[in-house]
């Protein structure tokens, strides 16, 4: 318990340091604290795959941190500025974009992410998909005016494409969610130069829906599609909610997930980037396919069995209130869109 408390406190501390810093060195220190705090959480199960995942995560994050330091030093060397918002040198901007792409798992630096997620537990996977992406996204938010829009748009479209394509033939749920995360990051990266607030909104809603999915799967103990197929008989109501949350993650209209996509497509058309908007919308159909596959396995297939048995409508353990709150928010937040569009 003490160790867990220390790791959680370090995670919060690292995130807070990065969020509140104006100086590159403090931002870097916060990211390093985060990386070191999450490593024991990944390798907790002492399984060879978990150790491998922790090693991969450490190497990638260390390389990204080194690149981040390098870009800030280049910028300071040329401009004399250590302030985060003053990133103006083109080489520094380029290196910084690569560093943040490595931290987040944007294409072409995405290879580590599915492997690391596959090696860790569902709760650690949730941390890696949401909380660990928050500090890099805030750094991207603070430097967004000086970054190269063409590079970011290219990376974003590639992320949406590869995140969709590579998730198609997966059977492991954690890998599917990793590829879904990569394609969502594509949606966030494409708009960061034009309307950074939309990126943050997209990230918040994505974290909300992903948390609902991960916690639901964690309470069902489902890691593969085959175990998800038999989960229907145990908790039918939870599975029905999972179906809706997955569709919300895919971005279907009456649900929350449609809101950021709608605003992003609208903003892209305002910025005369209609081709990019069309391409990224079509690429999100790939994601829709594997979400539908997950949803189909979770709710529509019945396991082949010869004996008739009663379906259990009541499980022994009580349902988690947090899952209920997150799922409700993942489904019902579309009506707040007028308020959001007035804020953005």
CSV table of C-alpha atoms in Angstrom, one decimal:
chain,number,residue,atom,x,y,z
A,1,UNK,CA,0.0,0.0,0.0
A,2,UNK,CA,2.8,2.5,0.8
A,3,UNK,CA,4.5,1.8,-2.5
A,4,UNK,CA,1.2,2.3,-4.4
A,5,UNK,CA,0.6,5.5,-2.5
A,6,UNK,CA,4.1,6.8,-3.4
A,7,UNK,CA,3.6,5.9,-7.1
A,8,UNK,CA,0.2,7.6,-7.3
A,9,UNK,CA,1.5,10.7,-5.5
A,10,UNK,CA,4.5,10.8,-7.9
A,11,UNK,CA,2.2,10.5,-10.9
A,12,UNK,CA,0.1,13.4,-9.6
A,13,UNK,CA,3.2,15.4,-8.7
A,14,UNK,CA,4.8,14.9,-12.1
A,15,UNK,CA,1.6,15.8,-14.0
A,16,UNK,CA,1.1,18.9,-11.9
A,17,UNK,CA,4.8,20.0,-12.3
A,18,UNK,CA,4.5,19.7,-16.1
A,19,UNK,CA,1.1,21.4,-16.2
A,20,UNK,CA,2.1,24.4,-14.1
A,21,UNK,CA,5.6,25.0,-15.5
A,22,UNK,CA,6.8,27.8,-17.8
A,23,UNK,CA,10.4,26.7,-18.0
A,24,UNK,CA,11.5,23.8,-20.2
A,25,UNK,CA,13.6,22.1,-17.5
A,26,UNK,CA,10.7,21.9,-15.0
A,27,UNK,CA,8.4,20.5,-17.7
A,28,UNK,CA,11.0,17.9,-18.5
A,29,UNK,CA,11.5,17.0,-14.9
A,30,UNK,CA,7.7,16.5,-14.5
A,31,UNK,CA,7.6,14.1,-17.5
A,32,UNK,CA,10.6,12.2,-16.0
A,33,UNK,CA,8.8,11.8,-12.6
A,34,UNK,CA,5.8,10.5,-14.4
A,35,UNK,CA,7.7,7.9,-16.4
A,36,UNK,CA,9.5,6.6,-13.4
A,37,UNK,CA,6.3,6.4,-11.3
A,38,UNK,CA,4.4,4.4,-13.9
A,39,UNK,CA,7.2,1.9,-14.6
A,40,UNK,CA,6.6,-0.2,-11.4
A,41,UNK,CA,2.9,-0.1,-12.1
A,42,UNK,CA,3.5,-1.8,-15.5
A,43,UNK,CA,6.0,-4.4,-14.2
A,44,UNK,CA,3.9,-5.1,-11.1
A,45,UNK,CA,2.8,-8.6,-12.2
A,46,UNK,CA,6.3,-10.0,-12.7
A,47,UNK,CA,5.2,-11.7,-15.9
A,48,UNK,CA,7.9,-11.7,-18.6
A,49,UNK,CA,5.6,-9.8,-20.9
A,50,UNK,CA,5.0,-7.1,-18.2
A,51,UNK,CA,8.8,-6.7,-17.7
A,52,UNK,CA,9.3,-6.4,-21.5
A,53,UNK,CA,6.5,-3.8,-21.7
A,54,UNK,CA,8.1,-1.8,-18.9
A,55,UNK,CA,11.5,-1.9,-20.6
A,56,UNK,CA,10.1,-0.8,-23.9
A,57,UNK,CA,8.1,2.0,-22.2
A,58,UNK,CA,11.3,3.2,-20.4
A,59,UNK,CA,13.5,3.2,-23.5
A,60,UNK,CA,10.9,5.1,-25.6
A,61,UNK,CA,10.1,7.6,-22.9
A,62,UNK,CA,13.8,8.2,-22.2
A,63,UNK,CA,14.5,8.8,-25.9
A,64,UNK,CA,11.5,11.2,-26.1
A,65,UNK,CA,12.7,13.1,-23.0
A,66,UNK,CA,16.2,13.4,-24.4
A,67,UNK,CA,14.8,14.8,-27.6
A,68,UNK,CA,12.6,17.2,-25.6
A,69,UNK,CA,15.7,18.5,-23.8
A,70,UNK,CA,17.6,18.7,-27.0
A,71,UNK,CA,14.9,20.8,-28.7
A,72,UNK,CA,14.6,23.2,-25.7
A,73,UNK,CA,18.4,23.6,-25.6
A,74,UNK,CA,18.5,24.3,-29.3
A,75,UNK,CA,15.9,26.9,-28.9
A,76,UNK,CA,17.6,28.5,-25.9
A,77,UNK,CA,20.9,28.5,-27.8
A,78,UNK,CA,19.4,30.4,-30.7
A,79,UNK,CA,17.0,32.7,-29.0
A,80,UNK,CA,18.1,32.9,-25.4
A,81,UNK,CA,14.6,31.9,-24.2
A,82,UNK,CA,13.8,29.0,-21.8
A,83,UNK,CA,10.1,29.9,-21.8
A,84,UNK,CA,7.8,27.1,-23.1
A,85,UNK,CA,5.6,29.5,-25.1
A,86,UNK,CA,8.7,31.1,-26.9
A,87,UNK,CA,9.6,28.0,-28.9
A,88,UNK,CA,10.4,29.7,-32.2
A,89,UNK,CA,13.4,28.1,-33.9
A,90,UNK,CA,12.3,25.8,-36.8
A,91,UNK,CA,14.7,22.9,-35.9
A,92,UNK,CA,13.7,23.1,-32.3
A,93,UNK,CA,10.0,23.0,-33.3
A,94,UNK,CA,10.7,19.9,-35.5
A,95,UNK,CA,12.6,18.0,-32.8
A,96,UNK,CA,9.9,19.0,-30.2
A,97,UNK,CA,7.1,17.6,-32.5
A,98,UNK,CA,9.0,14.3,-32.8
A,99,UNK,CA,9.6,14.1,-29.1
A,100,UNK,CA,5.9,14.7,-28.2
A,101,UNK,CA,4.8,12.3,-30.9
A,102,UNK,CA,7.0,9.7,-29.3
A,103,UNK,CA,5.6,10.5,-25.9
A,104,UNK,CA,2.0,10.2,-27.1
A,105,UNK,CA,2.4,7.3,-29.6
A,106,UNK,CA,1.6,9.2,-32.8
A,107,UNK,CA,2.5,7.6,-36.1
A,108,UNK,CA,5.4,7.1,-37.0
A,109,UNK,CA,6.5,6.6,-33.4
A,110,UNK,CA,3.5,4.4,-32.4
A,111,UNK,CA,5.0,0.9,-32.3
A,112,UNK,CA,5.7,0.8,-28.6
A,113,UNK,CA,2.2,1.7,-27.5
A,114,UNK,CA,0.2,-1.5,-28.3
A,115,UNK,CA,3.0,-3.7,-27.0
A,116,UNK,CA,3.2,-1.8,-23.7
A,117,UNK,CA,-0.6,-1.8,-23.3
A,118,UNK,CA,-0.7,-5.5,-24.0
A,119,UNK,CA,1.9,-6.2,-21.3
A,120,UNK,CA,0.2,-4.2,-18.6
A,121,UNK,CA,-3.1,-4.7,-16.6
A,122,UNK,CA,-6.3,-3.0,-17.6
A,123,UNK,CA,-6.1,-0.4,-14.9
A,124,UNK,CA,-2.5,0.5,-15.8
A,125,UNK,CA,-3.5,0.5,-19.4
A,126,UNK,CA,-6.2,3.1,-18.5
A,127,UNK,CA,-3.5,5.2,-16.9
A,128,UNK,CA,-1.2,4.9,-19.9
A,129,UNK,CA,-4.0,5.8,-22.3
A,130,UNK,CA,-5.4,8.8,-20.5
A,131,UNK,CA,-3.4,10.3,-17.6
A,132,UNK,CA,0.1,9.7,-19.1
A,133,UNK,CA,-1.0,11.5,-22.3
A,134,UNK,CA,-2.2,14.6,-20.5
A,135,UNK,CA,1.2,16.3,-19.8
A,136,UNK,CA,2.5,15.9,-23.4
A,137,UNK,CA,-0.8,17.2,-24.8
A,138,UNK,CA,-0.6,20.3,-22.5
A,139,UNK,CA,3.0,21.0,-23.8
A,140,UNK,CA,1.6,20.7,-27.4
A,141,UNK,CA,-1.2,23.1,-26.4
A,142,UNK,CA,1.2,25.6,-25.0
A,143,UNK,CA,3.5,25.5,-28.1
A,144,UNK,CA,0.8,25.1,-30.7
A,145,UNK,CA,1.2,28.5,-32.4
A,146,UNK,CA,4.8,27.9,-33.4
A,147,UNK,CA,4.5,24.3,-34.7
A,148,UNK,CA,4.4,23.2,-38.3
A,149,UNK,CA,0.8,22.6,-39.3
A,150,UNK,CA,1.7,20.5,-42.4
A,151,UNK,CA,3.8,18.1,-40.4
A,152,UNK,CA,1.1,17.8,-37.7
A,153,UNK,CA,-1.7,17.2,-40.3
A,154,UNK,CA,0.4,14.5,-42.0
A,155,UNK,CA,1.1,12.8,-38.7
A,156,UNK,CA,-2.6,13.1,-37.8
A,157,UNK,CA,-3.9,11.5,-41.0
A,158,UNK,CA,-1.3,8.7,-40.8
A,159,UNK,CA,-2.3,8.1,-37.2
A,160,UNK,CA,-6.0,7.9,-38.0
A,161,UNK,CA,-5.2,5.5,-40.9
A,162,UNK,CA,-2.8,3.2,-39.2
A,163,UNK,CA,-4.8,3.2,-35.9
A,164,UNK,CA,-7.8,2.1,-37.9
A,165,UNK,CA,-6.1,-0.5,-40.2
A,166,UNK,CA,-3.9,-2.2,-37.6
A,167,UNK,CA,-6.8,-2.6,-35.1
A,168,UNK,CA,-8.9,-4.5,-37.7
A,169,UNK,CA,-7.4,-8.0,-37.2
A,170,UNK,CA,-6.6,-7.9,-33.5
A,171,UNK,CA,-8.2,-10.3,-31.0
A,172,UNK,CA,-6.7,-8.9,-27.9
A,173,UNK,CA,-8.9,-6.2,-26.4
A,174,UNK,CA,-6.0,-4.1,-25.0
A,175,UNK,CA,-4.3,-3.9,-28.4
A,176,UNK,CA,-7.6,-2.9,-30.0
A,177,UNK,CA,-8.0,-0.1,-27.4
A,178,UNK,CA,-4.3,0.9,-28.1
A,179,UNK,CA,-5.0,1.3,-31.8
A,180,UNK,CA,-8.2,3.2,-31.0
A,181,UNK,CA,-6.1,5.6,-28.9
A,182,UNK,CA,-3.7,6.1,-31.8
A,183,UNK,CA,-6.5,7.0,-34.1
A,184,UNK,CA,-8.1,9.4,-31.5
A,185,UNK,CA,-4.7,11.1,-31.1
A,186,UNK,CA,-4.8,11.7,-34.9
A,187,UNK,CA,-8.0,13.6,-34.4
A,188,UNK,CA,-6.4,15.7,-31.7
A,189,UNK,CA,-3.2,16.4,-33.6
A,190,UNK,CA,-5.0,17.6,-36.8
A,191,UNK,CA,-6.7,20.5,-35.1
A,192,UNK,CA,-4.0,21.6,-32.6
A,193,UNK,CA,-2.5,24.3,-34.9
A,194,UNK,CA,-5.9,25.8,-35.7
A,195,UNK,CA,-8.0,25.5,-32.5
A,196,UNK,CA,-6.0,24.1,-29.6
A,197,UNK,CA,-9.0,24.2,-27.2
A,198,UNK,CA,-10.8,21.6,-29.4
A,199,UNK,CA,-7.8,19.3,-28.9
A,200,UNK,CA,-8.2,19.6,-25.1
A,201,UNK,CA,-12.0,19.0,-25.4
A,202,UNK,CA,-11.4,16.0,-27.6
A,203,UNK,CA,-8.8,14.6,-25.1
A,204,UNK,CA,-11.2,15.1,-22.1
A,205,UNK,CA,-14.1,13.3,-23.8
A,206,UNK,CA,-11.8,10.6,-25.1
A,207,UNK,CA,-10.4,10.0,-21.6
A,208,UNK,CA,-14.0,9.9,-20.2
A,209,UNK,CA,-15.1,7.2,-22.7
A,210,UNK,CA,-11.9,5.2,-22.5
A,211,UNK,CA,-12.1,5.1,-18.7
A,212,UNK,CA,-15.7,3.8,-18.9
A,213,UNK,CA,-14.7,1.1,-21.4
A,214,UNK,CA,-11.5,0.0,-19.4
A,215,UNK,CA,-13.3,-0.1,-16.1
A,216,UNK,CA,-16.2,-2.1,-17.5
A,217,UNK,CA,-13.8,-4.6,-19.0
A,218,UNK,CA,-11.9,-4.7,-15.8
A,219,UNK,CA,-15.0,-5.6,-13.8
A,220,UNK,CA,-15.8,-8.3,-16.4
A,221,UNK,CA,-12.2,-9.6,-16.4
A,222,UNK,CA,-12.3,-9.6,-20.2
A,223,UNK,CA,-8.9,-9.5,-22.0
A,224,UNK,CA,-9.7,-11.3,-25.3
A,225,UNK,CA,-12.6,-11.2,-27.7
A,226,UNK,CA,-13.3,-14.9,-26.8
A,227,UNK,CA,-13.8,-14.1,-23.1
A,228,UNK,CA,-15.9,-11.1,-24.0
A,229,UNK,CA,-18.3,-13.4,-25.9
A,230,UNK,CA,-19.1,-15.4,-22.8
A,231,UNK,CA,-19.4,-12.3,-20.6
A,232,UNK,CA,-22.9,-11.6,-21.8
A,233,UNK,CA,-24.5,-14.2,-19.6
A,234,UNK,CA,-22.9,-12.9,-16.5
A,235,UNK,CA,-23.8,-9.2,-16.6
A,236,UNK,CA,-26.2,-8.4,-19.4
A,237,UNK,CA,-27.0,-4.9,-18.4
A,238,UNK,CA,-23.3,-3.9,-18.1
A,239,UNK,CA,-22.7,-5.4,-21.5
A,240,UNK,CA,-25.5,-3.5,-23.1
A,241,UNK,CA,-24.0,-0.3,-21.6
A,242,UNK,CA,-20.6,-1.4,-23.0
A,243,UNK,CA,-22.1,-1.6,-26.4
A,244,UNK,CA,-23.3,2.0,-26.2
A,245,UNK,CA,-20.0,3.3,-24.8
A,246,UNK,CA,-18.1,1.6,-27.6
A,247,UNK,CA,-20.4,3.2,-30.2
A,248,UNK,CA,-19.8,6.5,-28.4
A,249,UNK,CA,-16.0,6.0,-28.7
A,250,UNK,CA,-16.5,5.4,-32.4
A,251,UNK,CA,-18.3,8.7,-32.7
A,252,UNK,CA,-21.8,7.9,-33.6
A,253,UNK,CA,-24.2,10.9,-33.6
A,254,UNK,CA,-26.6,10.8,-30.6
A,255,UNK,CA,-23.7,9.9,-28.2
A,256,UNK,CA,-21.0,12.0,-26.6
A,257,UNK,CA,-18.2,10.8,-28.9
A,258,UNK,CA,-19.8,12.6,-31.9
A,259,UNK,CA,-19.4,16.0,-30.3
A,260,UNK,CA,-15.6,16.5,-30.7
A,261,UNK,CA,-15.6,15.0,-34.2
A,262,UNK,CA,-18.4,17.3,-35.3
A,263,UNK,CA,-16.6,20.4,-33.9
A,264,UNK,CA,-13.3,19.3,-35.4
A,265,UNK,CA,-14.7,18.7,-38.9
A,266,UNK,CA,-16.5,22.0,-38.7
A,267,UNK,CA,-13.3,23.9,-37.7
A,268,UNK,CA,-11.3,22.1,-40.5
A,269,UNK,CA,-13.9,23.2,-43.1
A,270,UNK,CA,-13.7,26.8,-41.7
A,271,UNK,CA,-9.9,26.6,-42.2
A,272,UNK,CA,-10.2,25.6,-45.8
A,273,UNK,CA,-9.0,22.1,-45.1
A,274,UNK,CA,-12.0,20.2,-46.5
A,275,UNK,CA,-9.9,17.4,-48.1
A,276,UNK,CA,-8.2,16.7,-44.8
A,277,UNK,CA,-11.6,16.7,-43.0
A,278,UNK,CA,-13.0,14.2,-45.6
A,279,UNK,CA,-10.0,11.9,-45.4
A,280,UNK,CA,-10.0,11.8,-41.6
A,281,UNK,CA,-13.8,11.2,-41.5
A,282,UNK,CA,-13.4,8.3,-43.9
A,283,UNK,CA,-10.6,6.9,-41.9
A,284,UNK,CA,-12.7,6.9,-38.7
A,285,UNK,CA,-14.9,4.4,-40.4
A,286,UNK,CA,-12.1,1.8,-40.0
A,287,UNK,CA,-12.2,2.5,-36.3
A,288,UNK,CA,-16.0,2.1,-36.3
A,289,UNK,CA,-15.5,-1.3,-37.8
A,290,UNK,CA,-13.5,-2.7,-35.0
A,291,UNK,CA,-15.6,-1.0,-32.3
A,292,UNK,CA,-18.6,-2.7,-33.9
A,293,UNK,CA,-16.7,-5.9,-33.8
A,294,UNK,CA,-16.1,-5.5,-30.1
A,295,UNK,CA,-19.7,-4.5,-29.5
A,296,UNK,CA,-20.9,-7.5,-31.6
A,297,UNK,CA,-18.8,-9.9,-29.5
A,298,UNK,CA,-19.9,-8.3,-26.3
A,299,UNK,CA,-23.6,-8.3,-26.8
A,300,UNK,CA,-24.9,-10.0,-30.0
A,301,UNK,CA,-23.1,-13.3,-30.0
A,302,UNK,CA,-24.2,-16.0,-27.6
A,303,UNK,CA,-21.6,-18.6,-26.6
A,304,UNK,CA,-22.2,-22.0,-28.2
A,305,UNK,CA,-23.4,-24.3,-25.4
A,306,UNK,CA,-25.5,-27.5,-25.3
A,307,UNK,CA,-27.0,-27.2,-21.9
A,308,UNK,CA,-29.7,-24.7,-21.1
A,309,UNK,CA,-28.8,-22.5,-18.2
A,310,UNK,CA,-30.3,-19.6,-16.4
A,311,UNK,CA,-28.9,-16.2,-17.2
A,312,UNK,CA,-27.7,-14.4,-14.1
A,313,UNK,CA,-29.2,-11.0,-13.9
A,314,UNK,CA,-27.6,-10.4,-10.5
A,315,UNK,CA,-23.9,-10.7,-9.9
A,316,UNK,CA,-22.4,-11.2,-6.5
A,317,UNK,CA,-20.3,-8.1,-6.4
A,318,UNK,CA,-22.1,-4.7,-6.5
A,319,UNK,CA,-21.7,-2.6,-9.6
A,320,UNK,CA,-19.2,0.2,-9.4
A,321,UNK,CA,-20.8,3.6,-9.1
A,322,UNK,CA,-17.8,5.2,-11.0
A,323,UNK,CA,-18.6,3.0,-14.0
A,324,UNK,CA,-22.2,4.1,-13.9
A,325,UNK,CA,-21.3,7.8,-13.8
A,326,UNK,CA,-18.6,7.5,-16.5
A,327,UNK,CA,-20.9,5.5,-18.8
A,328,UNK,CA,-23.8,7.9,-18.4
A,329,UNK,CA,-21.4,10.8,-19.3
A,330,UNK,CA,-20.1,8.9,-22.2
A,331,UNK,CA,-23.6,8.6,-23.6
A,332,UNK,CA,-25.4,11.7,-22.7
A,333,UNK,CA,-23.1,14.7,-23.1
A,334,UNK,CA,-24.1,15.7,-26.7
A,335,UNK,CA,-26.7,18.3,-25.6
A,336,UNK,CA,-24.0,20.4,-24.0
A,337,UNK,CA,-22.6,21.1,-27.4
A,338,UNK,CA,-24.0,24.7,-27.7
A,339,UNK,CA,-22.2,25.6,-24.4
A,340,UNK,CA,-19.0,23.9,-25.6
A,341,UNK,CA,-19.0,25.7,-28.9
A,342,UNK,CA,-19.5,29.0,-27.1
A,343,UNK,CA,-16.4,28.3,-25.0
A,344,UNK,CA,-14.2,27.1,-27.9
